[in-house]
Short mmCIF file of C-alpha atoms in Angstrom, two decimals:
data_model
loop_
_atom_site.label_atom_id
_atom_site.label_comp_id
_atom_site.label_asym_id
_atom_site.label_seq_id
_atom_site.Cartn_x
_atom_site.Cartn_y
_atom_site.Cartn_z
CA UNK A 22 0.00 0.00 0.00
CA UNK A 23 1.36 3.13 -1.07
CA UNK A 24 1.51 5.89 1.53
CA UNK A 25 0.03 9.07 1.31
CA UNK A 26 1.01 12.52 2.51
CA UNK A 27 -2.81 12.57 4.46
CA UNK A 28 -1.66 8.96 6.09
CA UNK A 29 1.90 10.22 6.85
CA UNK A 30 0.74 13.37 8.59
CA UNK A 31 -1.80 11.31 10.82
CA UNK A 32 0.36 9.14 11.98
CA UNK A 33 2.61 12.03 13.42
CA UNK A 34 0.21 14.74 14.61
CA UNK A 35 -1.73 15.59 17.79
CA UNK A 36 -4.48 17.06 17.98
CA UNK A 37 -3.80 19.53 20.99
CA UNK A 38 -0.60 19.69 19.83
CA UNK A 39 1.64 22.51 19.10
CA UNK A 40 0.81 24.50 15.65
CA UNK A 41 3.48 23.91 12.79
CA UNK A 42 2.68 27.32 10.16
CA UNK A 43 3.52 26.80 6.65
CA UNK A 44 6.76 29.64 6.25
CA UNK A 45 5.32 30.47 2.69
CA UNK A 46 1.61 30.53 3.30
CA UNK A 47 1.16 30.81 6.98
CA UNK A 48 -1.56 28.22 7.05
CA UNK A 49 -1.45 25.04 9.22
CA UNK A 50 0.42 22.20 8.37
CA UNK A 51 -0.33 20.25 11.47
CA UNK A 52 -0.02 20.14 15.11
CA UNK A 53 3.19 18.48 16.56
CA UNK A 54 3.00 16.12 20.16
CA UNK A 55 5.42 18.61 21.87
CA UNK A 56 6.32 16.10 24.76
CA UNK A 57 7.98 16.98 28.61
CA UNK A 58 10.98 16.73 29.93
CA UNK A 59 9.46 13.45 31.83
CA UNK A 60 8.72 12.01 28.27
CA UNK A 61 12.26 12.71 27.55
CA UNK A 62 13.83 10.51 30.51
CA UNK A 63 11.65 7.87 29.27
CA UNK A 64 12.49 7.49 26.01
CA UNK A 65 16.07 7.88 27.11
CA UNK A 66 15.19 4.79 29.89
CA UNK A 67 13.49 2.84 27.11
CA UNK A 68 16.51 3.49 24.59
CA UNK A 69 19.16 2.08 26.85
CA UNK A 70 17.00 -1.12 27.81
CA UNK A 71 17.23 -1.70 24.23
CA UNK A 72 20.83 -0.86 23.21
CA UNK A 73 22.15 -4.38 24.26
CA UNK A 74 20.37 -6.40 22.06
CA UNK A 75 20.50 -3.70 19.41
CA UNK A 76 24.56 -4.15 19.99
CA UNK A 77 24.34 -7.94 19.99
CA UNK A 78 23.13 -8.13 16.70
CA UNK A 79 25.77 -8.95 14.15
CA UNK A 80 27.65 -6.35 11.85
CA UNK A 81 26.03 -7.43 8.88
CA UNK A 82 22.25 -7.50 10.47
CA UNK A 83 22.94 -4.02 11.46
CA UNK A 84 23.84 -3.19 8.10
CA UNK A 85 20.74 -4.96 6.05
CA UNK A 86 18.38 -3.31 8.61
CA UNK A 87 19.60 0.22 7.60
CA UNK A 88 19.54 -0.44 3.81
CA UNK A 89 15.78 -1.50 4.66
CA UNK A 90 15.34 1.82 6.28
CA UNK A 91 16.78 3.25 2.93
CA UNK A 92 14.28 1.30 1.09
CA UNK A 93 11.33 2.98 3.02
CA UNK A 94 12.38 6.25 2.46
CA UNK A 95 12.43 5.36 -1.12
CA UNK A 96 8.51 4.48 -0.87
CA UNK A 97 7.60 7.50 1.10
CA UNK A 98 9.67 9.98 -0.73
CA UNK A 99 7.19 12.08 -2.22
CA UNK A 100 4.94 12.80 0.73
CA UNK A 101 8.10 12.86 3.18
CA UNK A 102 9.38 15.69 0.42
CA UNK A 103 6.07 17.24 0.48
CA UNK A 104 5.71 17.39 4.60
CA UNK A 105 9.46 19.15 4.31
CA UNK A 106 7.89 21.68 1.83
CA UNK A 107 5.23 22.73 3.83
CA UNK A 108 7.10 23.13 6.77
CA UNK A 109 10.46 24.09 6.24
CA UNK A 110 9.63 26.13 2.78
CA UNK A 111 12.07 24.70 0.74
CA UNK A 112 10.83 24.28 -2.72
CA UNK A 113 10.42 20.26 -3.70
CA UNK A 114 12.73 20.60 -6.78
CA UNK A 115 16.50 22.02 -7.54
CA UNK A 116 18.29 21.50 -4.14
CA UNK A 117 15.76 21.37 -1.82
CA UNK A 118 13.13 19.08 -0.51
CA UNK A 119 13.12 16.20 -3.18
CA UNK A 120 17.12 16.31 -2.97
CA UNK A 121 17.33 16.19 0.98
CA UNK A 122 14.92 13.49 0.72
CA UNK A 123 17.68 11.42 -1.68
CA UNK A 124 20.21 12.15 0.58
CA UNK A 125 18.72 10.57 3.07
CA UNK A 126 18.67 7.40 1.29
CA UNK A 127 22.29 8.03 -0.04
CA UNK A 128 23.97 8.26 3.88
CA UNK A 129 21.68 5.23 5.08
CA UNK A 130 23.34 3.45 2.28
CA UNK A 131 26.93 4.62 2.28
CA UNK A 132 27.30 4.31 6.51
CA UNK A 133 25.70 0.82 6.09
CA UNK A 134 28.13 -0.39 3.59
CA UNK A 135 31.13 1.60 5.24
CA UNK A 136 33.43 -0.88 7.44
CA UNK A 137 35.39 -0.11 10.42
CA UNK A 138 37.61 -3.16 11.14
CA UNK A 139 39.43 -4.00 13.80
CA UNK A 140 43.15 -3.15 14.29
CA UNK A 141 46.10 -5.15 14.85
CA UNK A 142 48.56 -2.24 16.08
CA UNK A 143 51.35 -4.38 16.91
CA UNK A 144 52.56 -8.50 16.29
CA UNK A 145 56.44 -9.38 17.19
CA UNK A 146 56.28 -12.16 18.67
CA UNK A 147 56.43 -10.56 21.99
CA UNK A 148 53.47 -8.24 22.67
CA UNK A 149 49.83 -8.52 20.46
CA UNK A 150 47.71 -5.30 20.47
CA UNK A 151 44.37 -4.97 18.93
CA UNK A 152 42.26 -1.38 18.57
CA UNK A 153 38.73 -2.32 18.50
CA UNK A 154 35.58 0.05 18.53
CA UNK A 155 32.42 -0.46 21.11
CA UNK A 156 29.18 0.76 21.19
CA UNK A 157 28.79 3.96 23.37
CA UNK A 158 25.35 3.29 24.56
CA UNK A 159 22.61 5.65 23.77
CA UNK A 160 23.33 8.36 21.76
CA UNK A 161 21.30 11.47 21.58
CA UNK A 162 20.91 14.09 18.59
CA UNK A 163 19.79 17.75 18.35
CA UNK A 164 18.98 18.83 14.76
CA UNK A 165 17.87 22.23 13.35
CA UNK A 166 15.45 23.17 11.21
CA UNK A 167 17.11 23.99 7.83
CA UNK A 168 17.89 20.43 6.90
CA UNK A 169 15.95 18.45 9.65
CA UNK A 170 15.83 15.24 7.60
CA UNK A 171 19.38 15.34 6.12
CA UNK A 172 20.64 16.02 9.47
CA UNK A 173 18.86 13.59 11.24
CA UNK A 174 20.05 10.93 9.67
CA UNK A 175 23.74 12.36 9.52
CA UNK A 176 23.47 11.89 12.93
CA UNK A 177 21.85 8.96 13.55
CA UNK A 178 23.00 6.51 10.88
CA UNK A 179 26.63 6.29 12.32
CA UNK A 180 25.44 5.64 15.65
CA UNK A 181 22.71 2.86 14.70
CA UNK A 182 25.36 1.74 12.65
CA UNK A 183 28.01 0.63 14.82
CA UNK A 184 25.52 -0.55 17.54
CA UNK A 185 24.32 2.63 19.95
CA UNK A 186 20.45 3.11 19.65
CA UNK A 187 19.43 7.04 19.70
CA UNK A 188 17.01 9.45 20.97
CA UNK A 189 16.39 12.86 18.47
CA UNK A 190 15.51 16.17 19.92
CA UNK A 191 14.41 18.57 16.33
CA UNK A 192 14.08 21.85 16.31
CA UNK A 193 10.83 23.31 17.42
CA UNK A 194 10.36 24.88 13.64
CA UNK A 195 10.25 21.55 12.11
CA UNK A 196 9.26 18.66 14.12
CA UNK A 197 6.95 17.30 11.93
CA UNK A 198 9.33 16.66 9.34
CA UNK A 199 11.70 14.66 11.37
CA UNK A 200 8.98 12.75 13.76
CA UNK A 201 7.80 11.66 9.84
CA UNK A 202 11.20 10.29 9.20
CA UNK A 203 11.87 8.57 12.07
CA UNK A 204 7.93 6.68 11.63
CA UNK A 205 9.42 5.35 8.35
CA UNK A 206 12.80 4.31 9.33
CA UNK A 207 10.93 3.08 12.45
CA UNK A 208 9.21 0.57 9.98
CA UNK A 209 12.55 -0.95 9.33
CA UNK A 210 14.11 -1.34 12.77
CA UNK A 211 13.49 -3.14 16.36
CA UNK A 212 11.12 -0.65 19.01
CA UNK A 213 12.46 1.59 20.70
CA UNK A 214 16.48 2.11 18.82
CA UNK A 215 15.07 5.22 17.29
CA UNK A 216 12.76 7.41 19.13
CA UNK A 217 12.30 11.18 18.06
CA UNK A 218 10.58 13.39 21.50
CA UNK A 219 9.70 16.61 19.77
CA UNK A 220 9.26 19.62 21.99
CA UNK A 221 11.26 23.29 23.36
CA UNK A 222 14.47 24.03 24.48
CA UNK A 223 14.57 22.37 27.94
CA UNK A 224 14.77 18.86 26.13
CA UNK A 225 17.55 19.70 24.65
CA UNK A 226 19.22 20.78 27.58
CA UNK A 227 18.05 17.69 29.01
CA UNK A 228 19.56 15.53 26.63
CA UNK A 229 23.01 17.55 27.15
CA UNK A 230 23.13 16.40 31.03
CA UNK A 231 21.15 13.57 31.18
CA UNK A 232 23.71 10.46 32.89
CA UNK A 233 22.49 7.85 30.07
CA UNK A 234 23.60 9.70 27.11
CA UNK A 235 27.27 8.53 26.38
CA UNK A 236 27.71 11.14 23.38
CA UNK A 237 25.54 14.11 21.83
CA UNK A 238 25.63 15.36 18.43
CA UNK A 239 24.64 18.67 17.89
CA UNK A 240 24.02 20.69 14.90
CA UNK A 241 23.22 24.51 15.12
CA UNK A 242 24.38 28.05 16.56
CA UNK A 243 27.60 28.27 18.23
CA UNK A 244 25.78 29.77 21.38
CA UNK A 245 23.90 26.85 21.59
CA UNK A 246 26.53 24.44 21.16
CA UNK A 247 28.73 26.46 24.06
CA UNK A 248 25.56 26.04 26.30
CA UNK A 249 25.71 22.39 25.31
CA UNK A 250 29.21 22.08 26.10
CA UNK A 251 28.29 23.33 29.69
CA UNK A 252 25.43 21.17 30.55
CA UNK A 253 27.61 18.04 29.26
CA UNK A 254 30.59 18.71 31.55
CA UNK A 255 29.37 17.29 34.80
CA UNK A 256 28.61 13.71 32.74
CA UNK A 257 31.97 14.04 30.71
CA UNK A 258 30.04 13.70 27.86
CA UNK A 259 31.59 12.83 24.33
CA UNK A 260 30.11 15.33 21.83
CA UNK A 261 30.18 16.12 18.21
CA UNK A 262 29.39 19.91 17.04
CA UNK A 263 28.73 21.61 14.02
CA UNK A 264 28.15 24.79 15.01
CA UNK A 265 27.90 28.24 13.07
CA UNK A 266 29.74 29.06 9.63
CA UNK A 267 29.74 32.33 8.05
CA UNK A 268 31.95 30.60 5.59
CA UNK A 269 34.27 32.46 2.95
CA UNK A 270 34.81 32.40 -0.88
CA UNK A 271 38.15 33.70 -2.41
CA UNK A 272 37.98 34.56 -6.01
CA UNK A 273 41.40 34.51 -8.27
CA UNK A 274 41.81 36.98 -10.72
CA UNK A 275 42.47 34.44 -13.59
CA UNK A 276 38.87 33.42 -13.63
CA UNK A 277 36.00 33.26 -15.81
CA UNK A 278 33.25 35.40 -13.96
CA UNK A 279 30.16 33.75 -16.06
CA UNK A 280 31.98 30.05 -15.85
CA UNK A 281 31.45 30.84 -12.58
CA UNK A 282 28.83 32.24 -11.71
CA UNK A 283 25.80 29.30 -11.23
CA UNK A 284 28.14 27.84 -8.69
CA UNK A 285 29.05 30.83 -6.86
CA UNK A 286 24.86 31.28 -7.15
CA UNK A 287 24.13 27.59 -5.56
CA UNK A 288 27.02 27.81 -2.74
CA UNK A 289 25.51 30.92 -1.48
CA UNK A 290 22.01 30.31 -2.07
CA UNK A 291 21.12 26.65 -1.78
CA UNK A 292 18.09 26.18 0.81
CA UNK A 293 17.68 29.85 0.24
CA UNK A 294 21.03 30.58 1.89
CA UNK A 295 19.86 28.85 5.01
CA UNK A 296 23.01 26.15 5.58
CA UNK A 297 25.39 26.08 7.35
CA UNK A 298 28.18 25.52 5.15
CA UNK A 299 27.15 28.24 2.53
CA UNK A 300 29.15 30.88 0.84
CA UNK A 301 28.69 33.76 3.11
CA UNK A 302 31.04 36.35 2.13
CA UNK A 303 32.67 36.85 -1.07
CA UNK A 304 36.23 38.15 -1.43
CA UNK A 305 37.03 39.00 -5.27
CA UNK A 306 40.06 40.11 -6.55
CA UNK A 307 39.75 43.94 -7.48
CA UNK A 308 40.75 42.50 -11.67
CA UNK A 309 37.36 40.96 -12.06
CA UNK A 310 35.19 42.64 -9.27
CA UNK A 311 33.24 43.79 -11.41
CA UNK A 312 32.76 41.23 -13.60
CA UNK A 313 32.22 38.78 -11.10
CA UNK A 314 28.98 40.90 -9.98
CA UNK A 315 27.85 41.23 -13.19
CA UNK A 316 27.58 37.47 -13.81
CA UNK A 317 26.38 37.22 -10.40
CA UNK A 318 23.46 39.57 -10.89
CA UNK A 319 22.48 37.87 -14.21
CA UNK A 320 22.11 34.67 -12.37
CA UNK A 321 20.74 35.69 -9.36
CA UNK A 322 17.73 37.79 -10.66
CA UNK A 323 16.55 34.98 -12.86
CA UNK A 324 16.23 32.39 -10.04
CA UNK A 325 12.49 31.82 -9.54
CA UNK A 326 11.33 32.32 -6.03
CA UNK A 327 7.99 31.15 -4.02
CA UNK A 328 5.64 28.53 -2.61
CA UNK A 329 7.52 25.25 -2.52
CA UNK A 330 5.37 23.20 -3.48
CA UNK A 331 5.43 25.11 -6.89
CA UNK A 332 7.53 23.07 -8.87
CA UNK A 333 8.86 26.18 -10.95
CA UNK A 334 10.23 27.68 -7.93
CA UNK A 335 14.03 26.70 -6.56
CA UNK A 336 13.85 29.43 -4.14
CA UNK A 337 11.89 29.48 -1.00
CA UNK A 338 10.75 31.71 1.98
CA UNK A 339 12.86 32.33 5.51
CA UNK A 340 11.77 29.00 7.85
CA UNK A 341 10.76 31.69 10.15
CA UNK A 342 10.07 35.08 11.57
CA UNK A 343 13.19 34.86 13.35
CA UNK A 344 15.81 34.81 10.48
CA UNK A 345 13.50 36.95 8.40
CA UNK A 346 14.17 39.59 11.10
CA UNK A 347 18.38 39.34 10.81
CA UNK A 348 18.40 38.97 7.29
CA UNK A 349 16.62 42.44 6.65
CA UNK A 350 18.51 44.17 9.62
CA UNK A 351 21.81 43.20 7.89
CA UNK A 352 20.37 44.20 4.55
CA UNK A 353 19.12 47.47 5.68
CA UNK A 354 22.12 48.24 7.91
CA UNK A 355 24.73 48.10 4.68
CA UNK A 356 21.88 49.76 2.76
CA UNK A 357 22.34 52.82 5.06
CA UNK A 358 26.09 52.52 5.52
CA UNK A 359 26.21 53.25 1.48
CA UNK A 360 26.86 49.49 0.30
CA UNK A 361 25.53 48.84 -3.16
CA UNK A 362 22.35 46.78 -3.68
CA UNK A 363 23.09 45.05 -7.07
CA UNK A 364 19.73 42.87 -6.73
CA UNK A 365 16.75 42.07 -4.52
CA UNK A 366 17.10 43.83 -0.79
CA UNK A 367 13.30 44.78 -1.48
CA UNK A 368 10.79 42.14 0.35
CA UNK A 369 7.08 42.67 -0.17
CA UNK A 370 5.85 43.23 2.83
CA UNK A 371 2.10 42.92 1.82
CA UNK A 372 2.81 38.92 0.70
CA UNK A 373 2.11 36.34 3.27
CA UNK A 374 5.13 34.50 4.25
CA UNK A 375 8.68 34.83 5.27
CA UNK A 376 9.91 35.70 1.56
CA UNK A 377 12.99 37.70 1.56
CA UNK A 378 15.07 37.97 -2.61
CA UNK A 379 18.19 36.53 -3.07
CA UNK A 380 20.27 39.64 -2.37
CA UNK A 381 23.88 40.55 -3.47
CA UNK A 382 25.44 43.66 -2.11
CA UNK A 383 28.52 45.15 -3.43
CA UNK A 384 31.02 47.75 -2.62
CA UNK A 385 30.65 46.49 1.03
CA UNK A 386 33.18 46.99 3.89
CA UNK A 387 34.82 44.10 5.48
CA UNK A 388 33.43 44.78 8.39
CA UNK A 389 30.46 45.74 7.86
CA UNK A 390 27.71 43.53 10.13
CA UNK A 391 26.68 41.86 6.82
CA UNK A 392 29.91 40.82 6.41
CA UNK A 393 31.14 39.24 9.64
CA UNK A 394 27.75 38.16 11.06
CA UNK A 395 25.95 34.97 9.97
CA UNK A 396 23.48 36.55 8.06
CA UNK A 397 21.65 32.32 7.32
CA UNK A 398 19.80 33.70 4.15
CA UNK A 399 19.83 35.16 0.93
CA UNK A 400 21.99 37.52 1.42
CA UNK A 401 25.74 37.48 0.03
CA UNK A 402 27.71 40.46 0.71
CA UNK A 403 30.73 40.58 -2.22
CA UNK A 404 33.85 42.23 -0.79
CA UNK A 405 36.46 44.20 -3.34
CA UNK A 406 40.26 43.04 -2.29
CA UNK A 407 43.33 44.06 -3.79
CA UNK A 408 45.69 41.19 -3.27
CA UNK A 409 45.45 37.40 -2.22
CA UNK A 410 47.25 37.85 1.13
CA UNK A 411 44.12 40.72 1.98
CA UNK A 412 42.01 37.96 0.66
CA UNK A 413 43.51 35.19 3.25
CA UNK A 414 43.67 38.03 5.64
CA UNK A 415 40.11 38.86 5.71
CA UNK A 416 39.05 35.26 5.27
CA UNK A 417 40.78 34.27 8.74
CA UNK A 418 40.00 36.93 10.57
CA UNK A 419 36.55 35.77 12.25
CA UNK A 420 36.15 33.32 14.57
CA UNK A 421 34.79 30.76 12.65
CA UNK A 422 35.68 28.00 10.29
CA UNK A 423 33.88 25.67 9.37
CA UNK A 424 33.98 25.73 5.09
CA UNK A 425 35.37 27.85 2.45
CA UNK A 426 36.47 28.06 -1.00
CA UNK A 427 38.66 28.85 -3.40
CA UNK A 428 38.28 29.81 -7.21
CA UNK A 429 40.98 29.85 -9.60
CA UNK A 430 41.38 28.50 -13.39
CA UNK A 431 44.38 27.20 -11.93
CA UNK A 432 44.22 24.35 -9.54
CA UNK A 433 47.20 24.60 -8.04
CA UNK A 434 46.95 28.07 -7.25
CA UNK A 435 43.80 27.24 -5.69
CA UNK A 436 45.19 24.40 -3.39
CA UNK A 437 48.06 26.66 -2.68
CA UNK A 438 45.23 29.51 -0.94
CA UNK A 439 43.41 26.71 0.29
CA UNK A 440 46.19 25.83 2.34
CA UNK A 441 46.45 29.07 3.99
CA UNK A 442 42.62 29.34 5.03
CA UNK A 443 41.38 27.94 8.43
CA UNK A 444 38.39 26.14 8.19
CA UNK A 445 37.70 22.25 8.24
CA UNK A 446 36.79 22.63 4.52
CA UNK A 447 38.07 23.82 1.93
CA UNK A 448 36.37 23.66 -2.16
CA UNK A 449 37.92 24.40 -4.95
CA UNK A 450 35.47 26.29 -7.99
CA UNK A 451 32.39 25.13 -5.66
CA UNK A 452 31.30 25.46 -2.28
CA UNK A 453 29.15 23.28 0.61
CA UNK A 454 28.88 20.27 -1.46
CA UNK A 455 29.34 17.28 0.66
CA UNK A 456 29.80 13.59 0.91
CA UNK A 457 29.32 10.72 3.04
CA UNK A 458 32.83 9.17 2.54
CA UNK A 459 34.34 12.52 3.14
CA UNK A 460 34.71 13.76 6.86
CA UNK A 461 33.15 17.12 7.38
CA UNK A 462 33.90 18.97 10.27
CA UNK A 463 34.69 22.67 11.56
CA UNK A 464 37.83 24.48 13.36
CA UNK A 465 38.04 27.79 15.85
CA UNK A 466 34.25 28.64 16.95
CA UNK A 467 32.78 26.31 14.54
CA UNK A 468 32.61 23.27 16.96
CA UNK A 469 34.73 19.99 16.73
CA UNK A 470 34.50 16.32 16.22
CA UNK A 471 34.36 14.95 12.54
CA UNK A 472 30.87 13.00 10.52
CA UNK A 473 31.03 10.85 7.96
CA UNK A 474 33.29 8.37 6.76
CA UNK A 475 34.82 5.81 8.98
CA UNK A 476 35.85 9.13 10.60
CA UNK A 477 31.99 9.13 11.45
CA UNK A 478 31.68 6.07 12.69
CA UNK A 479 34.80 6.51 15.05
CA UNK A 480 33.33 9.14 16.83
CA UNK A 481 30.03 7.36 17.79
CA UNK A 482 32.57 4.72 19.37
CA UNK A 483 34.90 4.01 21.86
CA UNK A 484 38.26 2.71 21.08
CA UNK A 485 39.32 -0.04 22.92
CA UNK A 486 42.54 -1.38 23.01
CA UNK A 487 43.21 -5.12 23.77
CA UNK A 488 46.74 -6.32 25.18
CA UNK A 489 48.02 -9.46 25.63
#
């Protein structure tokens, strides 16, 4: 029986339940079971009860249960895609809610056919070591709401995978969206080794300090993750945090600004600008400034923008009020201090929903608030330099690091900047794209630990050395 977005969304929502607004529209989506701190503790209690036999399963059971979790997303993908429409905005076509969808089936896959064998460190004849890697126990997840599926699942497949079960706290923007996931992985998987307890803040926190939780993963603002970091201190928790971006582009001048341009479009505009790992500021050399924002513009004001569920549209509206609010201060506040609008900065304020245009502002100081605060939308402020070394400079100079990139016609020129840039990525003539074989993780105020990978699976383990 085929499943239907009207069968999907009853299975998740409450009735008294909290109200989930579409971002676009403004009109209900559904009601989400926003759940206490006592529902919490008991998930958590239920969780651990079931961790041993979860972790007594063999490797390759593990494994053929995920890829059947893969195979259900696969037969609910188009009302799954249409839930995340409706509440997170994202249109269902170009990178959006049909693609985050996919991926979710892509990291189920890769982390269930990923191995992480055992070590022999050392064999003389006189002393035998072996490195092997044990379930942690329970592992619990915070996601946030601009890729609340994607995320999930970055966070939880590496965990199921090497035996931990896990408890999910999503943001209070999207719940729905995430509690619909985890009923369809749910369909592939023993009770209680996924469990998603939707609800505010003080779950989170929670989580962070509950005793049962061996490890939290954390995706979000940097605050957040330093209040984390706190809460998790008295339980020496092991935690994994990707935390706030604000993530640079350098621009050579032996490039071809409308070569380009599409991919200097998508890395600072994909989910509407709302990712973490998006182009944020753009340093070009002074040689094709101009240029370069005259590609730019051309690209940018033909993107199509509105209702996701529109399936002209690759653009959608703000998730919420929130980052609507930052994204026109910043706008307004370079506005005033004489930067140069080149597109958009005008949102109808008569429209319903949380529609702000993709925006690129030129002739901008480097430190204006645009530039060196996380703006999270479509907003891209494109900053004049006259050398490389100002480039690098200005790159490095916030606090952050979690991506950047790096656009040359010449690839080892490229690496050779790259190399000089602190972040925990660095792309080369594209920016944010990643994949599940390739760790991803940040540096400086960006958080620490590393997904993906056998990287990812080491850190929702502990190594164990044998002797002897």
């Amino acid at each position: 029986m085929t499943l239907t977005y009207d069968d999907l969304l009853a299975t998740i929502t409450d009735p008294g339940g909290r109200e989930i607004l579409d971002p676009a529209t403004g009109d209900l989506v559904g009601r989400a079971p926003f759940r206490s701190v006592e529902t919490l503790d008991e998930a958590i209690t239920r969780a651990k009860a079931a961790q041993p036999a979860w972790a007594g399963r063999t490797d390759d059971q593990r494994k053929e249960m995920l890829l059947a979790a893969a195979d259900a997303i696969d037969a609910a993908a188009e009302p799954l895609a249409e839930l995340l429409s409706r509440e997170q905005g994202k249109p269902l076509n170009g990178p959006n809610a049909r693609f985050e969808v996919g991926a979710c089936t892509n990291w189920l896959r890769a982390t269930a056919e990923t191995d992480l064998p055992d070590l022999t460190l050392i064999d003389d004849g006189e002393t035998h070591a072996e490195l092997h890697y044990r379930p942690l126990g329970v592992v619990g997840a915070i996601g946030p709401w601009n890729w609340p599926m994607m995320i999930t699942v970055w966070q939880i497949a590496p965990a199921l995978r090497m035996g931990n079960t896990t408890v999910v706290k999503p943001s209070e923007y999207t719940p729905l969206s995430v509690l619909a996931l985890a009923h369809v992985l749910n369909t592939a998987l023993p009770q209680d080794v996924l469990t998603v307890v939707a609800g505010d803040g003080e779950l989170g926190a929670r989580l962070a300090g509950h005793p049962d939780i061996a490890k939290l993963m954390f995706t979000g603002s940097t605050r957040t993750g330093q209040a984390i970091i706190k809460s998790s201190a008295d339980t020496v928790k092991r935690l994994t945090l990707e935390l706030g971006g604000n993530d640079a582009g350098i621009v050579l001048p032996d490039v071809d600004p409308k070569a380009i341009a599409q991919d200097l479009f998508w890395g600072a505009f994909i989910n509407t600008g709302q990712t973490c790992a998006a182009l944020k500021r753009l340093y070009v050399h002074t040689d094709v400034y101009d240029d370069v924002c005259s590609a730019l513009t051309d690209v940018t004001s033909a993107m199509p923008m509105g209702r996701g569920l529109d399936e002209n549209n690759v653009l959608g509206p703000l998730q919420n009020k929130a980052q609507y609010d930052i994204v026109s201060r910043l706008v307004d506040a370079a506005r005033d201090s004489g930067a140069r609008i080149l597109t958009g900065g005008d949102p109808d304020s008569e429209g319903p929903g949380y529609f702000y245009p993709a925006t690129l502002v030129a002739d901008i100081d480097s430190d204006n608030p645009l530039v060196v605060e996380e703006q999270f939308g479509p907003a891209l402020p494109i900053i004049r330099v006259e050398s490389i070394d100002e480039a690098v400079e200005l790159a490095n100079a916030l606090d952050v690091g979690l991506g950047s990139s790096v656009w040359s016609a010449d690839a080892d020129a490229a690496r050779a900047v790259a190399a000089r840039i602190q972040a925990g990525t660095v792309w080369i003539n594209s920016h944010g794209g990643v994949h599940p074989m390739i760790p991803f993780g940040g540096v400086k105020m960006s958080g620490y630990g590393l997904e993906f990978g056998v990287e990812g699976l080491k850190s929702v383990s502990a190594p164990q050395v044998i002797n002897g």
